[in-house]
Structures are given as structure tokens and as C-alpha cells.
């Protein structure tokens, strides 16, 4: 007996576990590839998969095999001009055209890399592996954020999918009993009298009683088995669920002193940050502030892609950030993170103001504040001021220098490395 | 009698597949093909890739190497470098064949003929499969193996299990009994006996490794050494004698060993198996066409696919990857049929027994009682050698040039045939390595001996394999390479600080 079975609906990815095992085993290679990719890619296509190269040597599953050398005889097809006893110069490559079994590639020299494609999800997974936002501690109930549906008894109206059959039939039965109770009692009495009359041979009464009983039965029959008033529906109510929420302030210098390359690097850093936040914390808001001599809150699009020039007053951005915090993100309800990127240029009198603003107004309310200086030149007043701040507040403030695109990922990684909860 | 064609277009349906299977089955019965019942499964192409990566097994334990295989297949498929095979067929009872939903109806018919009747009858008929595998039990055993290994992973950690599996896979080709018939495996039996076995082995092992010296001391000269005889089944030797393995580790060694044993016949009958299936799909499809059950279009589509499967590039062709087992096998079976039906004088000299015989007896005989090596040695005819222009070369590293040893001419036929047969001899293809000595009283080291074949040394991967072996054995492992009874080289794991100075 032969069977034909349709397996097309069976689950796919039977090898998902095996694939994951494979990826875990070559985590080192993959992470390197991902880090390289971040530095090489243009900022707009961060979110796609990546090709990973692993040297075949590292992947080999070794077995006992014959090596090169000794005496081997091989039969090949397609002879054209050879006759027995011909002697041919040995072709390069030693093995003389493969051992004829397709196994030659494993033993030869100069193998190709094993290349495979990471999916977008896997790429991001490895990109942000072991990173976390620091100090995400405060929790606050936010009314309209996320809801959970919970069972809340039964209701008399609802959609058909929520119909509770058991409850509906229960109330139907109750209604039938309530409506038909008296009629049934009368019917029972009538029937009793009917049997009595029948036994007594009272033909007239028998006939009358039978008529009456017939009418009662008809009335009972008219009580519907199930009425719309019987229907009961399961009731679900929305209940708000507490979420931990964070807001990330992205501050960037877009003044004339920031050349295109520097801006690009800053943008890249923020993009990483942005992806990171979007990925890990769905309930995270982001505020983009860019500044030259004055600061402005802008949309994501403007932040990354619009151009502007002018002088530099860093404190303007910090001031704006502080205003926005006071206005919209009270410190007891929000985890506040700040990240600032600049080339280090600042109007010289402004730097102490920045440090003061930061220390007195911002650091007390934020969870963490990171400053990224993108420059190859010597550090200027702003860096020195900030350094003093960092020494005073090592927990909440960090500053890093980025010199070329290759630094971006390591710096980012260093800033947000997951710290074990002490 | 001409029938109406079974189908016209390329779309398939379950009714058509069933009809097709019945027609082909009826024809196969006329030809006397003896098969297991068929279980035909329709799958998607991504499921086919899954099946590919797990060497066609419908259930398998988890291991990263299957993931690697899968990633590779997926990549090649996505880039269009590789078409997926139309079918995968599993040696089980019932015989499971996979049909891809993307195939046209003609291709489904081809696959049914090829897998469900060709391979299936080979699995049921060939002596190697009959002796070494148990088709009724394999699926159960695979389930047992998978469950057992995932339980081990839960108990001992994925890493631990993986390192044992890695080590076993490295020695998988040396986990085969070549001459002894193994017990048939069955899942229930395995489960029942597994506990018992674990205890028994441990007890015996302790006996072997007893640290207290025996009261009646043996003289060195008297000591027969252990093992008494060299052991070629290294995994079996490890399973029974490795001093430090936990019972669950021994069981994993056993599982890998059983898998190796199951695949052993397939590795030895590639040419015969594929040739047989190809011969039968060709014969059956042509019969269907002759009876009017296939349209002209279908048979053309079939022939195009058939020819491309049989393509054998010449040795100097850039696409040359050795001899195509489909082409060689098909040529040999077809030629056997020709020898029976239209024997020439040459055939009568070379094959006096079968020339002019009944091909429907000769071919099944040839399928049943041989493996690739002996099949070629017995049945490779001069005509096939001439058709394929076969020639044998000898590549000796002590010689500056390569010598053409024999070609497809009267003087060369026998030599070419021997050389080709040798190429399919697993015993020659794989290095001959045996466990010869365990230092029971000293450092417990295990010594392996490699007997070189045609002076061929071991490949550079040997060191890595020894590391795996060392992991299983737990004590030093030595490997001696011998050529003509003299020691050529040794390797050790852990590596010895100073080389063996004479």
C-alpha cells in the first residue's frame, strides 16, 4: 500500500536550531564581520544582513584522510590522444586533477573562505549583543501606553466570537423555567383530574379537560428554547500595564566648523544609538537637538539629513535639553539619557558654562550622559572642562574621542557595554 | 493498446500523482521489481533544503555541522549555483521519498519512477543493505537517538554533548564493522537495553582498569597485551574500553557508530544505486510513453532532464569533478541489458555466462549481490570503457612525470577495470588505521597503527583527529605510520616535547 502525504504545511526551519548552533560556534568571526560592516557601510543601510567570511580551515570537520604523496592511480573519462605508456608532465597542484571523488577540495591548499549570509535580525542581534542602556531603573505607570486584556466576567452584549455557550444556555434554561412554571403546574393538575375523570367514566369532563391540556401544552411549546435575551458574552477589559520608559536626547553640533566627514561620523554614531534604542526599548522616546549658535529641537529626518552652518555655542543645546526635560520629561517618571556629539569647537567662554550646566542641572536628573568628540586635532577647552566633570561623576558621565570611522563601533560598544548589576 | 495520456500540462495534483504511482507501480511489478511500500511526501523547496542538510534523515539530533551544511546549501541555492535535487529517498520501510512541489508533473513521474521504484527496490534487494541496515527500525532508532541526545544536552549542557559529538564525527568512518554483521537496531530494544548496557560496560571496564595489581602477577613476556588483536572499529573500541567516559558519553559514541553503520552501504553502492534507479526511471518512463500514457511534450521534458543528469564531462573539461556515478551506473546496466539481448563476439568472450541471457534475471542478480567495487570488476564491459574513453594514470611522487597506465584498448581493458574498481574500494580510499595497543600498566596510552597504502601519507587533518580521539580516550594517543613493516612517522596527542630520537 502506497501513501501520498502532503507535508507542505509542516513547519519550516527544521534546521533553525542547527543553524543557531553553527552561528554560536563561530560567534567570534561573526562579531568581527559585523563590526567591520558597521564601519564600512553607508549610514542609510545599516539595517540589512551581512555576509560573514569564515576561513574553511576553521570550519573543517577533520577525518583521517590520505594526504598528498605516494603512488595513486586514477581513472578518468574522455581520453583523446593518450596511449598506454605515455608520460605526461605533472600539472601544477600536485594531486593531478583531483582524486576523482570530489574530496580533493578538502585536502588541497588555498581553500576559499566559507561565506554565508546573516539575516537582518541576526545582524542586529550580533551588533547589539551584550549591550544595554545603563541604569534603567525607574518604573512609572503611564496610562495610555500599553494594555493587557483581562477577563472580567460576562456581559449581555458582545461580538459572536466571545459568546459563552455555557452561560447562554444556563440563562435560557432559567428563563424557560420561570416562564413556564405556572403553566406546567396547572397542566400537572389538569392531567391528574383527567385521569380521575377518565377512571370515573365522565366523558364530558374528559373531553373538556383534554382540550384544556392541549391548549396548555401549546402555550408551553411557544416558549422559545433560546432567546436573544439569554445570550451572554465573555467580557474582557483593558488594563494598563506598567512600563519602564526612557527618553534619549541626541545633541549634535551642526555648526560651520563641523565638516561633512565629521558630521557623517556623528550621524553614524547616532544611527547606531538610534537602532539600539528602537530595538531594545520599544517604550523609548527620542529627542533630537541640533545646535550652532542657537539650539533647535528637530525631527529625526532634519537631524540626520538637513544642513546648516554658523558658529558654535554648545551651552545652547544643553540649555534647551534642560528646558525640554523640565517641560515634558519629569525626572521621577522618565529615565533620561543624553548623548552629545561635537568636534570639540566651542566659543571659548562658553565651555565653563557648559560644564556648569551639565553638572548642576543635567547630571542630577539623567541616568547617563555621553559625550563624543570627533576630532583628530588636540582637545580644546570643552574636552578639558568635561574631563573634570567625568572625574567628578564617573557613574553618570562618560566622554570618548573618535578619530576615524573605525573607532565608532568600539566606542559605542564601550559606552553601552552591559555592566553586571552590582 | 494505446491509452489516453495521464496528463497534458505541467501542473500536478494529488489525484495525478496517485494515478501515476499506480501506473508506474503496475509496470514495475511486471518487471518484477520488489519494493518496500512507498510513502510519498510532497514538500516545499525550503523543506528540501532542510532535508538536504540533515543528510536526508527525517529526524536527526542537533549538531552545528548540520547547520553549516544548511547554511551552505541555502547560500548556493539562493545564488542559483545549484538546483536542488528533485528527490530524496530514505532507506526505510515504508520507503520515504520526497517530491518537491515546484516540480512539474513530468518531473514528479520521473521522481516516482526513480526513487519509489528504482532506489526502493535497490534498498530492498542489495545484499549490503539487507545485511547491514534494518529498514523497519531506522526511523524509530533516529527518534530514540534524537531524544537521547537532547536529554543529554539538558543534563550535561550543549557544549559537553557537542564536543563528544564532534569527536565521534571525526572518527565516524572508523565506527563500522566491515565483516561482522551487526545486530539489527530497534528503538525500544535500545531503550530497554541501554541502562543495562551502561552498567555492564562500566563494570567490565573497571575490571580492565583495576588499579590493584592482580595477586597472580603475569610476567612481561607472558602478557598478551591489550587488545589481543588489532581493532579496526575505533568507535566500538572506545565505547567499550575508554577509561574515563561517562555512561551517557558511551551511549553517544554508540549512536554515532550506529549511524555510520547505517550509511556504510550507501557509501559503497553509489554507482550501483544511482545507476539502477536511473536505468529504471528510463525504462519505466519509456514504457509509459509507449503505452500512450505520456504526451510527446512530457517525454521530451523527461529526456532533457535525464540527459543533463547523465552528463559526463571529459577529464579536461572545466566542469570535470570526477566520474559521474549516474552516468557510469546507467551505462553499465544499459550495457548489461544489451549484452543479454544483442551479444557481440566480444561480449561472448568477456561474459560467457550472461551473453544472450535473460536481462530480467541478469540485471537483478547484478544489483543484489555486488557493491561498487565488485560490480565494476565483474561487469564493466569493454564497450562501456570505449564509450566513456576511460584511461588510467599512475601518479607516483617518486616519478617526475605521470604515466598513462592503460587506456580503452585490448591490452588495457583489464587494467582500466581494475584501477576503476580500486577507486571505489572504501578499504583503499580510506587510510587503514587500527588500534593495536593500550599501555594497561603504564600511562594508559592508546597506540594506533596506520598501514600505508601505496606509500600514501596521512593528510594534515590527522593532528586534529588525534585531538578528538584524545578527548574520548582521556589519556595520550599515539599514531604510528607503517610502510612495509617499517615505521615511517609517528604523531602524538598531546604533542610530545621532543621528537622520537632513535
PDB file of N, CA and C in Angstrom, chain B residues 340-379:
ATOM      1  N   UNK B 340      22.825  -8.981 -22.994  1.00  0.00           N
ATOM      2  CA  UNK B 340      21.853 -10.076 -22.956  1.00  0.00           C
ATOM      3  C   UNK B 340      21.068 -10.148 -24.267  1.00  0.00           C
ATOM      4  N   UNK B 341      20.683  -8.987 -24.767  1.00  0.00           N
ATOM      5  CA  UNK B 341      19.789  -9.005 -25.920  1.00  0.00           C
ATOM      6  C   UNK B 341      20.520  -9.122 -27.250  1.00  0.00           C
ATOM      7  N   UNK B 342      21.604  -8.357 -27.395  1.00  0.00           N
ATOM      8  CA  UNK B 342      22.334  -8.411 -28.670  1.00  0.00           C
ATOM      9  C   UNK B 342      23.814  -8.617 -28.417  1.00  0.00           C
ATOM     10  N   UNK B 343      24.209  -9.809 -27.999  1.00  0.00           N
ATOM     11  CA  UNK B 343      25.614 -10.016 -27.672  1.00  0.00           C
ATOM     12  C   UNK B 343      26.482 -10.011 -28.941  1.00  0.00           C
ATOM     13  N   UNK B 344      27.671  -9.422 -28.818  1.00  0.00           N
ATOM     14  CA  UNK B 344      28.632  -9.488 -29.914  1.00  0.00           C
ATOM     15  C   UNK B 344      29.631 -10.589 -29.579  1.00  0.00           C
ATOM     16  N   UNK B 345      30.557 -10.816 -30.503  1.00  0.00           N
ATOM     17  CA  UNK B 345      31.575 -11.830 -30.256  1.00  0.00           C
ATOM     18  C   UNK B 345      32.387 -11.469 -29.017  1.00  0.00           C
ATOM     19  N   UNK B 346      32.695 -10.171 -28.907  1.00  0.00           N
ATOM     20  CA  UNK B 346      33.484  -9.695 -27.775  1.00  0.00           C
ATOM     21  C   UNK B 346      32.779 -10.012 -26.451  1.00  0.00           C
ATOM     22  N   UNK B 347      31.464  -9.746 -26.436  1.00  0.00           N
ATOM     23  CA  UNK B 347      30.712 -10.000 -25.207  1.00  0.00           C
ATOM     24  C   UNK B 347      30.755 -11.474 -24.836  1.00  0.00           C
ATOM     25  N   UNK B 348      30.688 -12.332 -25.867  1.00  0.00           N
ATOM     26  CA  UNK B 348      30.679 -13.769 -25.566  1.00  0.00           C
ATOM     27  C   UNK B 348      31.990 -14.196 -24.943  1.00  0.00           C
ATOM     28  N   UNK B 349      33.112 -13.540 -25.351  1.00  0.00           N
ATOM     29  CA  UNK B 349      34.391 -13.884 -24.745  1.00  0.00           C
ATOM     30  C   UNK B 349      34.472 -13.336 -23.332  1.00  0.00           C
ATOM     31  N   UNK B 350      33.988 -12.114 -23.158  1.00  0.00           N
ATOM     32  CA  UNK B 350      34.154 -11.474 -21.853  1.00  0.00           C
ATOM     33  C   UNK B 350      33.118 -11.950 -20.850  1.00  0.00           C
ATOM     34  N   UNK B 351      31.908 -12.134 -21.310  1.00  0.00           N
ATOM     35  CA  UNK B 351      30.834 -12.516 -20.372  1.00  0.00           C
ATOM     36  C   UNK B 351      30.123 -13.781 -20.855  1.00  0.00           C
ATOM     37  N   UNK B 352      30.843 -14.898 -20.880  1.00  0.00           N
ATOM     38  CA  UNK B 352      30.219 -16.111 -21.419  1.00  0.00           C
ATOM     39  C   UNK B 352      28.947 -16.502 -20.655  1.00  0.00           C
ATOM     40  N   UNK B 353      28.900 -16.195 -19.368  1.00  0.00           N
ATOM     41  CA  UNK B 353      27.753 -16.624 -18.561  1.00  0.00           C
ATOM     42  C   UNK B 353      26.472 -15.895 -18.907  1.00  0.00           C
ATOM     43  N   UNK B 354      26.601 -14.626 -19.212  1.00  0.00           N
ATOM     44  CA  UNK B 354      25.378 -13.840 -19.333  1.00  0.00           C
ATOM     45  C   UNK B 354      25.055 -13.435 -20.766  1.00  0.00           C
ATOM     46  N   UNK B 355      26.025 -13.483 -21.653  1.00  0.00           N
ATOM     47  CA  UNK B 355      25.766 -13.043 -23.029  1.00  0.00           C
ATOM     48  C   UNK B 355      24.614 -13.861 -23.599  1.00  0.00           C
ATOM     49  N   UNK B 356      23.628 -13.156 -24.100  1.00  0.00           N
ATOM     50  CA  UNK B 356      22.482 -13.846 -24.678  1.00  0.00           C
ATOM     51  C   UNK B 356      21.495 -14.346 -23.638  1.00  0.00           C
ATOM     52  N   UNK B 357      21.704 -14.016 -22.384  1.00  0.00           N
ATOM     53  CA  UNK B 357      20.803 -14.481 -21.334  1.00  0.00           C
ATOM     54  C   UNK B 357      19.555 -13.618 -21.246  1.00  0.00           C
ATOM     55  N   UNK B 358      18.829 -13.820 -20.166  1.00  0.00           N
ATOM     56  CA  UNK B 358      17.606 -13.038 -19.975  1.00  0.00           C
ATOM     57  C   UNK B 358      17.936 -11.832 -19.105  1.00  0.00           C
ATOM     58  N   UNK B 359      17.782 -10.654 -19.672  1.00  0.00           N
ATOM     59  CA  UNK B 359      18.238  -9.482 -18.906  1.00  0.00           C
ATOM     60  C   UNK B 359      17.439  -9.282 -17.634  1.00  0.00           C
ATOM     61  N   UNK B 360      16.203  -9.776 -17.631  1.00  0.00           N
ATOM     62  CA  UNK B 360      15.402  -9.568 -16.424  1.00  0.00           C
ATOM     63  C   UNK B 360      15.827 -10.477 -15.269  1.00  0.00           C
ATOM     64  N   UNK B 361      16.712 -11.422 -15.542  1.00  0.00           N
ATOM     65  CA  UNK B 361      17.317 -12.178 -14.433  1.00  0.00           C
ATOM     66  C   UNK B 361      18.717 -11.651 -14.155  1.00  0.00           C
ATOM     67  N   UNK B 362      19.440 -11.352 -15.239  1.00  0.00           N
ATOM     68  CA  UNK B 362      20.838 -10.938 -15.062  1.00  0.00           C
ATOM     69  C   UNK B 362      20.936  -9.632 -14.284  1.00  0.00           C
ATOM     70  N   UNK B 363      20.113  -8.643 -14.667  1.00  0.00           N
ATOM     71  CA  UNK B 363      20.231  -7.346 -14.004  1.00  0.00           C
ATOM     72  C   UNK B 363      19.914  -7.398 -12.512  1.00  0.00           C
ATOM     73  N   UNK B 364      18.802  -7.997 -12.115  1.00  0.00           N
ATOM     74  CA  UNK B 364      18.551  -8.079 -10.666  1.00  0.00           C
ATOM     75  C   UNK B 364      19.644  -8.827  -9.913  1.00  0.00           C
ATOM     76  N   UNK B 365      20.215  -9.860 -10.540  1.00  0.00           N
ATOM     77  CA  UNK B 365      21.325 -10.566  -9.901  1.00  0.00           C
ATOM     78  C   UNK B 365      22.484  -9.606  -9.655  1.00  0.00           C
ATOM     79  N   UNK B 366      22.785  -8.832 -10.720  1.00  0.00           N
ATOM     80  CA  UNK B 366      23.903  -7.895 -10.629  1.00  0.00           C
ATOM     81  C   UNK B 366      23.622  -6.824  -9.585  1.00  0.00           C
ATOM     82  N   UNK B 367      22.349  -6.499  -9.397  1.00  0.00           N
ATOM     83  CA  UNK B 367      22.015  -5.485  -8.408  1.00  0.00           C
ATOM     84  C   UNK B 367      22.123  -6.053  -6.997  1.00  0.00           C
ATOM     85  N   UNK B 368      21.725  -7.326  -6.838  1.00  0.00           N
ATOM     86  CA  UNK B 368      21.609  -7.874  -5.496  1.00  0.00           C
ATOM     87  C   UNK B 368      22.944  -8.183  -4.839  1.00  0.00           C
ATOM     88  N   UNK B 369      23.852  -8.766  -5.605  1.00  0.00           N
ATOM     89  CA  UNK B 369      24.969  -9.434  -4.951  1.00  0.00           C
ATOM     90  C   UNK B 369      26.303  -8.711  -5.030  1.00  0.00           C
ATOM     91  N   UNK B 370      26.294  -7.428  -5.369  1.00  0.00           N
ATOM     92  CA  UNK B 370      27.573  -6.746  -5.513  1.00  0.00           C
ATOM     93  C   UNK B 370      27.578  -5.420  -4.782  1.00  0.00           C
ATOM     94  N   UNK B 371      28.782  -4.876  -4.625  1.00  0.00           N
ATOM     95  CA  UNK B 371      28.924  -3.464  -4.259  1.00  0.00           C
ATOM     96  C   UNK B 371      29.738  -2.817  -5.370  1.00  0.00           C
ATOM     97  N   UNK B 372      29.888  -1.486  -5.326  1.00  0.00           N
ATOM     98  CA  UNK B 372      30.503  -0.794  -6.459  1.00  0.00           C
ATOM     99  C   UNK B 372      31.771  -1.478  -6.950  1.00  0.00           C
ATOM    100  N   UNK B 373      32.660  -1.767  -6.012  1.00  0.00           N
ATOM    101  CA  UNK B 373      33.960  -2.289  -6.395  1.00  0.00           C
ATOM    102  C   UNK B 373      33.821  -3.598  -7.170  1.00  0.00           C
ATOM    103  N   UNK B 374      33.082  -4.534  -6.596  1.00  0.00           N
ATOM    104  CA  UNK B 374      32.990  -5.844  -7.243  1.00  0.00           C
ATOM    105  C   UNK B 374      32.100  -5.789  -8.477  1.00  0.00           C
ATOM    106  N   UNK B 375      31.143  -4.884  -8.449  1.00  0.00           N
ATOM    107  CA  UNK B 375      30.251  -4.709  -9.596  1.00  0.00           C
ATOM    108  C   UNK B 375      31.049  -4.268 -10.818  1.00  0.00           C
ATOM    109  N   UNK B 376      31.932  -3.292 -10.617  1.00  0.00           N
ATOM    110  CA  UNK B 376      32.747  -2.802 -11.729  1.00  0.00           C
ATOM    111  C   UNK B 376      33.716  -3.882 -12.169  1.00  0.00           C
ATOM    112  N   UNK B 377      34.325  -4.518 -11.204  1.00  0.00           N
ATOM    113  CA  UNK B 377      35.296  -5.557 -11.512  1.00  0.00           C
ATOM    114  C   UNK B 377      34.644  -6.674 -12.321  1.00  0.00           C
ATOM    115  N   UNK B 378      33.380  -6.923 -12.037  1.00  0.00           N
ATOM    116  CA  UNK B 378      32.688  -8.027 -12.687  1.00  0.00           C
ATOM    117  C   UNK B 378      32.065  -7.622 -14.020  1.00  0.00           C
ATOM    118  N   UNK B 379      31.470  -6.440 -14.079  1.00  0.00           N
ATOM    119  CA  UNK B 379      30.591  -6.150 -15.202  1.00  0.00           C
ATOM    120  C   UNK B 379      31.001  -4.986 -16.091  1.00  0.00           C
TER     121      UNK B 379
END
